[in-house]
Short mmCIF file of C-alpha atoms and ligand atoms in Angstrom, two decimals:
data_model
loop_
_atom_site.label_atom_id
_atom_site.label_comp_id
_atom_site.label_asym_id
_atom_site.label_seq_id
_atom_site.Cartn_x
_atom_site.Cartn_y
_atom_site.Cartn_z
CA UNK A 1 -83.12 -7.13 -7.61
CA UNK A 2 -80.22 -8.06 -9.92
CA UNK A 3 -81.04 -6.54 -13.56
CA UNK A 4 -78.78 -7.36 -16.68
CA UNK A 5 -79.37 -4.15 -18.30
CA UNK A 6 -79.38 -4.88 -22.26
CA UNK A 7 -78.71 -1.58 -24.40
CA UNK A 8 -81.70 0.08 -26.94
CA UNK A 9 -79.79 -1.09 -30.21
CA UNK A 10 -81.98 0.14 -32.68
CA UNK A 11 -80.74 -0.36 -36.30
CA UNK A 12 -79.34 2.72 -38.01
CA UNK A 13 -79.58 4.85 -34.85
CA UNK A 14 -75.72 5.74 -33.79
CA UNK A 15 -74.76 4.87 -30.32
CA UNK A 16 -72.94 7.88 -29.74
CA UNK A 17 -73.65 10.47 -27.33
CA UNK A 18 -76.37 12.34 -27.36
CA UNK A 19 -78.95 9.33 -28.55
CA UNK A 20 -81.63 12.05 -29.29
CA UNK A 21 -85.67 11.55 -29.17
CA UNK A 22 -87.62 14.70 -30.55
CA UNK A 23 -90.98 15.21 -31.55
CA UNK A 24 -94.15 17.26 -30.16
CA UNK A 25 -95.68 17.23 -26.50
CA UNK A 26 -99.02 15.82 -28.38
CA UNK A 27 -99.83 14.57 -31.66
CA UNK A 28 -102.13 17.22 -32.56
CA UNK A 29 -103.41 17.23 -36.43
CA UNK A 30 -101.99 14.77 -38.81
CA UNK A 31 -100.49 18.05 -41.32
CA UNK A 32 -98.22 18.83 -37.74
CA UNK A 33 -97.20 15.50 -37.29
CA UNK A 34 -95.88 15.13 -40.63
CA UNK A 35 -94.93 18.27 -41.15
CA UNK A 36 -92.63 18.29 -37.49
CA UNK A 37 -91.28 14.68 -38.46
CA UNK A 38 -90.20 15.49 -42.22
CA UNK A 39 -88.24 18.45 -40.82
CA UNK A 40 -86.80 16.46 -38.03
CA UNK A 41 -85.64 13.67 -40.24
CA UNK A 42 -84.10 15.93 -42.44
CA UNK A 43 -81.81 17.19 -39.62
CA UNK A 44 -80.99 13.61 -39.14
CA UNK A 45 -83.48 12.70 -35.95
CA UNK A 46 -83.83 9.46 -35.83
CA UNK A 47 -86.32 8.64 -33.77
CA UNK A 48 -89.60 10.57 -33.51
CA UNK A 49 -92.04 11.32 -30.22
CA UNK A 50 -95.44 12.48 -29.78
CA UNK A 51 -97.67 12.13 -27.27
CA UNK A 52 -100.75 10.76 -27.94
CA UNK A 53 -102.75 10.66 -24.43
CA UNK A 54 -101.82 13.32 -22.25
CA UNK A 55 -101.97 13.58 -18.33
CA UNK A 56 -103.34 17.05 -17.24
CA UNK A 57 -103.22 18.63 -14.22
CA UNK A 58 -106.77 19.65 -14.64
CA UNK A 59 -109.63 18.41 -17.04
CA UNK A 60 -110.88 20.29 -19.88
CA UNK A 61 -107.12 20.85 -21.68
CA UNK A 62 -106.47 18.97 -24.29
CA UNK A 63 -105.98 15.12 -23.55
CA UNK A 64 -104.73 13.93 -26.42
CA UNK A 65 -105.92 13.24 -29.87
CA UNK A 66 -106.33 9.28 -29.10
CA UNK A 67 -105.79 6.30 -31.04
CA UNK A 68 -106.54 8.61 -34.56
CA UNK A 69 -102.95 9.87 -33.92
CA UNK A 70 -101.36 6.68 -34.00
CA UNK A 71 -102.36 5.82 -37.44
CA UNK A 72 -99.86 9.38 -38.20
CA UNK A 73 -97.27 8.24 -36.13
CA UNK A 74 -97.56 5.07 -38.58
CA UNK A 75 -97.21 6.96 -41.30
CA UNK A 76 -94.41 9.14 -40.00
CA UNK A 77 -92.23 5.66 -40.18
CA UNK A 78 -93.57 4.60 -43.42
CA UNK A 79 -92.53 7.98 -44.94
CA UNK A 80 -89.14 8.87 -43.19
CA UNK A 81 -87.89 5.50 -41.22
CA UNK A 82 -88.12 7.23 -38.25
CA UNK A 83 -88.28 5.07 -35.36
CA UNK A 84 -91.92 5.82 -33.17
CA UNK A 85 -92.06 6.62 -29.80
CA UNK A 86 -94.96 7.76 -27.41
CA UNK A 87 -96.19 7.67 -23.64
CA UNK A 88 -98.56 4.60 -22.23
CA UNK A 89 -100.12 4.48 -18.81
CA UNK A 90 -102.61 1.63 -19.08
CA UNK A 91 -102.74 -1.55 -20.39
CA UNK A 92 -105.35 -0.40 -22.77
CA UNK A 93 -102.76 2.40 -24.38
CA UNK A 94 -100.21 -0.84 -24.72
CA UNK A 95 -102.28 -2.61 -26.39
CA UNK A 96 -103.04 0.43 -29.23
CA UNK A 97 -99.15 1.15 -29.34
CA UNK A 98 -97.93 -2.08 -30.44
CA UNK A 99 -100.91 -2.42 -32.61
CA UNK A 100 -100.18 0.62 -34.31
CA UNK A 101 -96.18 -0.37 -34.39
CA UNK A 102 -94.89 1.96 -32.11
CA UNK A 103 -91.08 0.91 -31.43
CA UNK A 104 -90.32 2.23 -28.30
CA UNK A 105 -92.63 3.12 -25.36
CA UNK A 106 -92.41 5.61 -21.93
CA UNK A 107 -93.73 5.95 -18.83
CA UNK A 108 -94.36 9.78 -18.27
CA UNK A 109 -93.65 10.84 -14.40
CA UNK A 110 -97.28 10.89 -13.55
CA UNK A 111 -97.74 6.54 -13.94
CA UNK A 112 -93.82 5.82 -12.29
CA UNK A 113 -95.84 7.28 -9.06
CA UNK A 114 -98.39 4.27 -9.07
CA UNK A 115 -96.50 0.80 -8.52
CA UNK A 116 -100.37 -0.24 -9.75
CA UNK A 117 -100.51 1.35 -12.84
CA UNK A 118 -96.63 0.56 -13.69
CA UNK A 119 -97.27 -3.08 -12.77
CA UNK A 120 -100.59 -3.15 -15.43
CA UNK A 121 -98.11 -2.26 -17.77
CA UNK A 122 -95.56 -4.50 -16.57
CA UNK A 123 -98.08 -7.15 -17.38
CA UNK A 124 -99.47 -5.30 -20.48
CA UNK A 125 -95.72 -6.11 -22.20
CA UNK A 126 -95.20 -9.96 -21.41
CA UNK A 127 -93.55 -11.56 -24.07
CA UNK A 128 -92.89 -7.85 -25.76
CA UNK A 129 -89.34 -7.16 -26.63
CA UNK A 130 -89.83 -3.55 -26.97
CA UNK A 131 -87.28 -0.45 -25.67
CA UNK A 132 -89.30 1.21 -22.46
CA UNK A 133 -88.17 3.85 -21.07
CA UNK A 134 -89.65 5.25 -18.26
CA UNK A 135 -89.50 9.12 -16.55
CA UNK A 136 -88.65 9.52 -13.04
CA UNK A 137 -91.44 9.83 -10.56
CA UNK A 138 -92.99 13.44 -10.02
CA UNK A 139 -91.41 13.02 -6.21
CA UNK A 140 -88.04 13.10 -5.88
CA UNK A 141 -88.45 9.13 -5.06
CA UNK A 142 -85.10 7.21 -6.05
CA UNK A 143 -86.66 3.86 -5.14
CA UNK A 144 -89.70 4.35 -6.74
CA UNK A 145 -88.26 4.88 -9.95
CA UNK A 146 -85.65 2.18 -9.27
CA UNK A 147 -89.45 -0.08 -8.29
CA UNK A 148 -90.47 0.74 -11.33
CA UNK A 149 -87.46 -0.77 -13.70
CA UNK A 150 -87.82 -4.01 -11.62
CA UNK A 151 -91.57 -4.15 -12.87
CA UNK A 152 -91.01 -4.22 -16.38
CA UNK A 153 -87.40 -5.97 -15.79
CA UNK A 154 -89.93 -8.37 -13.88
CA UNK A 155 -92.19 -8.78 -16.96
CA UNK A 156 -89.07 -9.66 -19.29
CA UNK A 157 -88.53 -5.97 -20.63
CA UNK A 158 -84.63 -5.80 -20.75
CA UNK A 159 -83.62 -2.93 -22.86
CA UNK A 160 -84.64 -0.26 -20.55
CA UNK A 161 -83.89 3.37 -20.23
CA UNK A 162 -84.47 6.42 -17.93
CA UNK A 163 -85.43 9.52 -18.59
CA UNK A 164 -84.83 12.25 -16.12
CA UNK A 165 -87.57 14.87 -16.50
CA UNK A 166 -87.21 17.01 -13.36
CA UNK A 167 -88.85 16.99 -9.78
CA UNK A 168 -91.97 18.79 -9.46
CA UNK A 169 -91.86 21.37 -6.25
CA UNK A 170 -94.68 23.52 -5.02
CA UNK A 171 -92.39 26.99 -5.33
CA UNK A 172 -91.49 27.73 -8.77
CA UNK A 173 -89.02 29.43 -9.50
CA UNK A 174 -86.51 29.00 -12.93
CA UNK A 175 -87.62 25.63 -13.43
CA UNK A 176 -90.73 23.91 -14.11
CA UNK A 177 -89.71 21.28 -12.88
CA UNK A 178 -86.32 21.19 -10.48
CA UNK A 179 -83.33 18.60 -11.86
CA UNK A 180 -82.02 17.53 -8.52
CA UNK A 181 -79.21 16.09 -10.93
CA UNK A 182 -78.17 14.11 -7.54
CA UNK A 183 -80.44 11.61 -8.33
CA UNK A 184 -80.28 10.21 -11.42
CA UNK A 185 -76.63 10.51 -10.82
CA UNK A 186 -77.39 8.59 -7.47
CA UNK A 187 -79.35 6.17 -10.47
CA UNK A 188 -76.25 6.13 -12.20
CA UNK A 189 -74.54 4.56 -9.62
CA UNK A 190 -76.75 2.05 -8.52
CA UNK A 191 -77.54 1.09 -12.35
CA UNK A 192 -74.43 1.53 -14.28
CA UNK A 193 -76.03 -0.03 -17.32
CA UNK A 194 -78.76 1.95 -17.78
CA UNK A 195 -78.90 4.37 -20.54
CA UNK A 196 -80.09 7.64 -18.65
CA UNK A 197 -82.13 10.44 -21.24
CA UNK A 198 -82.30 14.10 -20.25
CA UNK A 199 -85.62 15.62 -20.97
CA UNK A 200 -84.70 19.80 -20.67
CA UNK A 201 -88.10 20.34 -22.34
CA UNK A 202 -89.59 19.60 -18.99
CA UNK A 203 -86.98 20.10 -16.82
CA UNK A 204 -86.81 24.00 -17.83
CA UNK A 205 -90.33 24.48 -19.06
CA UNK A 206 -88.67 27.34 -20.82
CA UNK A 207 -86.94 27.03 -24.57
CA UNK A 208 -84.37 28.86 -23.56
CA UNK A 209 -83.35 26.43 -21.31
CA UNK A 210 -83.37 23.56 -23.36
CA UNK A 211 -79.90 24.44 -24.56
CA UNK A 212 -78.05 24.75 -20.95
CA UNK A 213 -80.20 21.39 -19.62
CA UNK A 214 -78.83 19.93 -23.06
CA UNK A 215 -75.32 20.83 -22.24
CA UNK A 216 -75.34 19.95 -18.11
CA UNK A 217 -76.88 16.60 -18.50
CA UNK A 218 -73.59 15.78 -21.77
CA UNK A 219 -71.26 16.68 -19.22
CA UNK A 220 -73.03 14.34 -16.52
CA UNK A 221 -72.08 11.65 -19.01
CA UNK A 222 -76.15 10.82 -19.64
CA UNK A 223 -76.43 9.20 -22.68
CA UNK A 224 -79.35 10.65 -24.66
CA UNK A 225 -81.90 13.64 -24.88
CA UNK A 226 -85.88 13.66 -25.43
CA UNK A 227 -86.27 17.18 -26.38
CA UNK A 228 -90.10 18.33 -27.23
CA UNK A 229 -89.56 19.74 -31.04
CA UNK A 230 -92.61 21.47 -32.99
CA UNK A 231 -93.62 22.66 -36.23
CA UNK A 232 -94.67 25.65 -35.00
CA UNK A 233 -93.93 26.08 -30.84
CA UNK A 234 -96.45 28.78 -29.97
CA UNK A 235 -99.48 27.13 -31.83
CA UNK A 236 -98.87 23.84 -29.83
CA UNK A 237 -101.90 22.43 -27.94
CA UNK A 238 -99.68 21.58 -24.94
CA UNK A 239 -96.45 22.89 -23.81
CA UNK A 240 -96.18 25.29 -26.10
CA UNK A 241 -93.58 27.46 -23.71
CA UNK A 242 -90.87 24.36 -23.68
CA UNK A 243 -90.83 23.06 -27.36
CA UNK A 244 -88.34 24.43 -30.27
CA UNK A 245 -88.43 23.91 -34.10
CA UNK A 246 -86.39 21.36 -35.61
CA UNK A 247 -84.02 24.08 -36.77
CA UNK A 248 -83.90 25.15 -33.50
CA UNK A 249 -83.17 21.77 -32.46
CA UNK A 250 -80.70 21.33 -35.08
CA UNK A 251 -78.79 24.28 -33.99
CA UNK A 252 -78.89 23.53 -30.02
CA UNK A 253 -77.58 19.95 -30.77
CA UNK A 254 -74.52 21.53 -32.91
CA UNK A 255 -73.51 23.28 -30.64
CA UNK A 256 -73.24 21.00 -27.97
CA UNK A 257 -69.52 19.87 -26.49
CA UNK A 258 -69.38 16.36 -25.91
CA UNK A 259 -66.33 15.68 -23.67
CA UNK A 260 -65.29 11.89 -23.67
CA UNK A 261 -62.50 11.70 -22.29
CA UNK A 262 -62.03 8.75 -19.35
CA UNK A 263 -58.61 9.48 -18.57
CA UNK A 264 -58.07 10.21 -15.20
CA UNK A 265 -54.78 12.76 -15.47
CA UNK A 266 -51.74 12.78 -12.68
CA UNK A 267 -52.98 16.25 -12.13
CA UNK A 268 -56.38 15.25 -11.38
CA UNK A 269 -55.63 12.81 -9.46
CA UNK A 270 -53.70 15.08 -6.95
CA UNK A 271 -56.53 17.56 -6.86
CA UNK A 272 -58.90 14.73 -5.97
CA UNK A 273 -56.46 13.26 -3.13
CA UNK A 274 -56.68 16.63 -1.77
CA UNK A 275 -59.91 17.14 -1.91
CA UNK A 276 -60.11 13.69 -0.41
CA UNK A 277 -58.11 15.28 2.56
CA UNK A 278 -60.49 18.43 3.23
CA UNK A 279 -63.74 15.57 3.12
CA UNK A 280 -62.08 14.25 5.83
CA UNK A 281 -60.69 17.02 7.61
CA UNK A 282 -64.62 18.37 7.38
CA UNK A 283 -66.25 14.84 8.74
CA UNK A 284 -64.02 15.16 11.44
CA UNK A 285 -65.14 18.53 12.26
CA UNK A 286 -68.84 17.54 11.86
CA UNK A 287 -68.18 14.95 14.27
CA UNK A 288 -66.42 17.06 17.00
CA UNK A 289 -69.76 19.15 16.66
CA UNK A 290 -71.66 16.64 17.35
CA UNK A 291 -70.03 15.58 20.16
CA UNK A 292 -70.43 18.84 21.49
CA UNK A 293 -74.31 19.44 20.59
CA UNK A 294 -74.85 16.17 22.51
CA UNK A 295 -73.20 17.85 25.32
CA UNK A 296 -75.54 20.97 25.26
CA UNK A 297 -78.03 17.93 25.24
CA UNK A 298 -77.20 17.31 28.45
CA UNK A 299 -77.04 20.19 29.85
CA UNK A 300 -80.56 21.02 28.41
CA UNK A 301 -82.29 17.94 29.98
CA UNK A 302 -80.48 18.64 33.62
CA UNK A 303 -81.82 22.45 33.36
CA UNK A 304 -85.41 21.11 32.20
CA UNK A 305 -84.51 23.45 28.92
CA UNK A 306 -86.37 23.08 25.26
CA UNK A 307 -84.32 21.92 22.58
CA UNK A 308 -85.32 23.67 20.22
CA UNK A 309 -83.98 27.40 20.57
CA UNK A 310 -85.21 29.77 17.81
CA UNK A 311 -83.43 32.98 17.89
CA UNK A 312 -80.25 30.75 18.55
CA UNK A 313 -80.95 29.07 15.01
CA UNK A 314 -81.42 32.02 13.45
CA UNK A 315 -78.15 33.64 14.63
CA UNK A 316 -76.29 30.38 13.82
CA UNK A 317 -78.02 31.04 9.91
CA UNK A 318 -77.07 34.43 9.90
CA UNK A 319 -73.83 34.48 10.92
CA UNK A 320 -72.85 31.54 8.80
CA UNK A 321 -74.16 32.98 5.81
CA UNK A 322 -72.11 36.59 6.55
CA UNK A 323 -69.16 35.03 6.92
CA UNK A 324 -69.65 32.37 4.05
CA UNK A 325 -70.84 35.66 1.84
CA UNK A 326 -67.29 37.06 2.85
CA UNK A 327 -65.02 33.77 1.26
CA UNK A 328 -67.15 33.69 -1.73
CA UNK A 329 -69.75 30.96 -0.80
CA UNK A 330 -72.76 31.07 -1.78
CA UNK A 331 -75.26 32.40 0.70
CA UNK A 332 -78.10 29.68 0.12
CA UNK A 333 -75.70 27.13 -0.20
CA UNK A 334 -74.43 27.65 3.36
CA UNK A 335 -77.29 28.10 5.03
CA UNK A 336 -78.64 25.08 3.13
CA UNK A 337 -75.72 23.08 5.10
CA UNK A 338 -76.56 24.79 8.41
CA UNK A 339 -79.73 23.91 7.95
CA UNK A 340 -78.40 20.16 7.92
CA UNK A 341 -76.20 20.37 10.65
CA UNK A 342 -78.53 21.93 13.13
CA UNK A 343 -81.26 19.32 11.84
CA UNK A 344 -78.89 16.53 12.81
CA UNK A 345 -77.89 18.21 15.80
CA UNK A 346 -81.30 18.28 17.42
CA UNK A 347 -82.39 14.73 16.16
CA UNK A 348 -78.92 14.21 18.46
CA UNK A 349 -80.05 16.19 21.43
CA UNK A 350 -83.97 14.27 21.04
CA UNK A 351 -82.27 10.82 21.31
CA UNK A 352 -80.46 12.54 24.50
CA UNK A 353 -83.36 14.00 25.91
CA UNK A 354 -85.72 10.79 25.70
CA UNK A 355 -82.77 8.43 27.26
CA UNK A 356 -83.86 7.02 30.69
CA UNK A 357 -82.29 8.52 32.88
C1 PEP B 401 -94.42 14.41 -21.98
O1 PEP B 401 -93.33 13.87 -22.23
O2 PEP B 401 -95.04 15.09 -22.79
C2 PEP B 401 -94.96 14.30 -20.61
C3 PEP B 401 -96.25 14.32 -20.35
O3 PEP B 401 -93.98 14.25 -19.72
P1 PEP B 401 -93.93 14.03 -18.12
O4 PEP B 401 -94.49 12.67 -17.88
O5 PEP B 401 -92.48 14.13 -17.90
O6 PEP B 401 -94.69 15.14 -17.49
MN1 MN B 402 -95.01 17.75 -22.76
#
């Protein structure tokens, strides 16, 4: 679907890089709302989150203070001018939002998943001209967070954003949840207009890497940040681990190097025709293997042999990684490509192997 893309625009709010959301995980007491917003404001935050109904993972946390917490988030523009933002996932949280005046909405990661529940929001917003942005999908689904802009594009919702809040994987290990940056740069390039947000809070689960997140997803060109900001971090009813104070905030956000520049230098431009080159050189390669695996193929089917060879993988793995470990590659990162390779090369021999003979 063709979508003219029509940029957030919200009065007073600067449109340069980093466009930055902050405000708690949840709306919690109407003192911590306040109290989070008046400091954020005063570092110049223009527009203020809080969630208000929280997805859990498992019932009996806390899941959300409800509609009560809107009438704060009110407040919190009456006082400050902050712009209000905060998560819906049913028609019925829609409704409440723009009741209560809330200027821009999301979609948190756990609604982009259900093309039903993005679609009774889709229909929630008819007629709305309101800023939604929406979080990627838990899975590391490309269309199905590219479905979901076409629902609310569908519904007449043009200024539309992306937030990029992290894959969820069943092996933790630094990250809560893992940025396969691939894909929203992937979304980048299928939706050049869209204003992309990087959400570290969720991404690193972990304060301390809300600055590095901060600082990758500037020099992927993304356009804004939703960081999760509190009055005071470890008290927080949810997420404690991932939020920072406003002066916190403040001080990550200073220190941040924005690089802007678009000029593509002679230099550059020879390193890139080289590296051009040795893409090409390699497809080649990967092709000649092919060619040969296919052969094996053959030779496998005439000698009624298995495909699939274990200790043969296992050795190619090893020996790869040795040698890789050797020129200063990576270890993981070469056997994540060997892992490819042979993938493709026994999908090749399969296709050999069920051909009528
Ligand atoms: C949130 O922003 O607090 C939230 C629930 O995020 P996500 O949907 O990314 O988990
Ligand atoms: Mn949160």
């Amino acid at each position: 679907m063709e979508m003219v893309i029509k940029p957030i625009d919200l009065p007073g709010v600067s449109k340069q890089r980093p466009i930055v959301i902050a405000g708690p995980c949840s709306a919690e007491t109407e003192e911590q709302v306040l109290e989070t917003a008046r400091s954020l404001s005063a570092k110049g935050i223009k527009i203020f989150r809080a969630g208000i109904w929280k997805p859990r993972t498992k019932p009996g946390g806390f899941e959300g203070i409800g509609i009560k917490g809107l009438a704060w988030m009110k407040k919190v523009k009456e006082e400050t001018g902050m712009y209000i933002a905060t998560e819906v996932a049913t028609k019925d949280h829609v409704f409440e939002a723009l009741k209560a005046g809330i200027d821009l909405l999301w979609i948190g990661a756990r609604t982009t998943v259900n093309p039903f529940a993005v679609q009774e929001i889709a229909d929630a917003l008819k007629g709305v001209d309101i800023p939604v942005l929406i979080k990627n999908p838990v899975n590391p689904d490309l269309e199905l967070w590219i479905g979901a802009f076409e629902r609310l594009y569908g519904a007449g919702i043009q200024r539309l954003a992306a937030i990029h809040r992290g894959f969820s994987s069943y092996d933790k290990k630094i990250y809560r949840n893992l940025p396969l940056w691939h894909i929203p740069i992937e979304l980048r390039r299928r939706m050049p207009d869209l204003p992309i947000f990087c959400d570290p809070s969720h991404i690193g689960g972990k304060r301390e890497l809300i600055a590095p997140l901060c600082q990758q997803a500037m020099d992927l060109s993304f356009d804004g940040l939703i960081i999760e900001s509190h009055c005071n971090p470890d008290a927080a009813w949810s997420d404690a681990s991932q939020q920072i104070t406003p002066d916190v905030l403040d001080y990550v956000l200073n220190l941040l190097v924005i690089r802007e520049g678009t000029q593509t230098t002679e230099n550059l431009s020879q390193l890139r025709g080289q590296i051009d080159n040795i893409d090409e050189q390699l497809l080649e390669l990967i092709a000649k293997r092919m060619r040969i695996s296919r052969e094996i193929g053959v030779y496998k089917k005439e000698h009624d042999m298995p495909i699939l060879q274990s200790p043969r993988y296992n050795e190619i793995l090893e020996k790869r990684s040795n040698i890789g470990e050797q020129i200063n590659l990576n270890t993981e990162f070469v056997k994540a490509i060997f892992r490819e390779i042979h993938e493709e090369s026994v999908r090749q021999q399969m296709i050999i192997m069920n051909e009528q003979a």
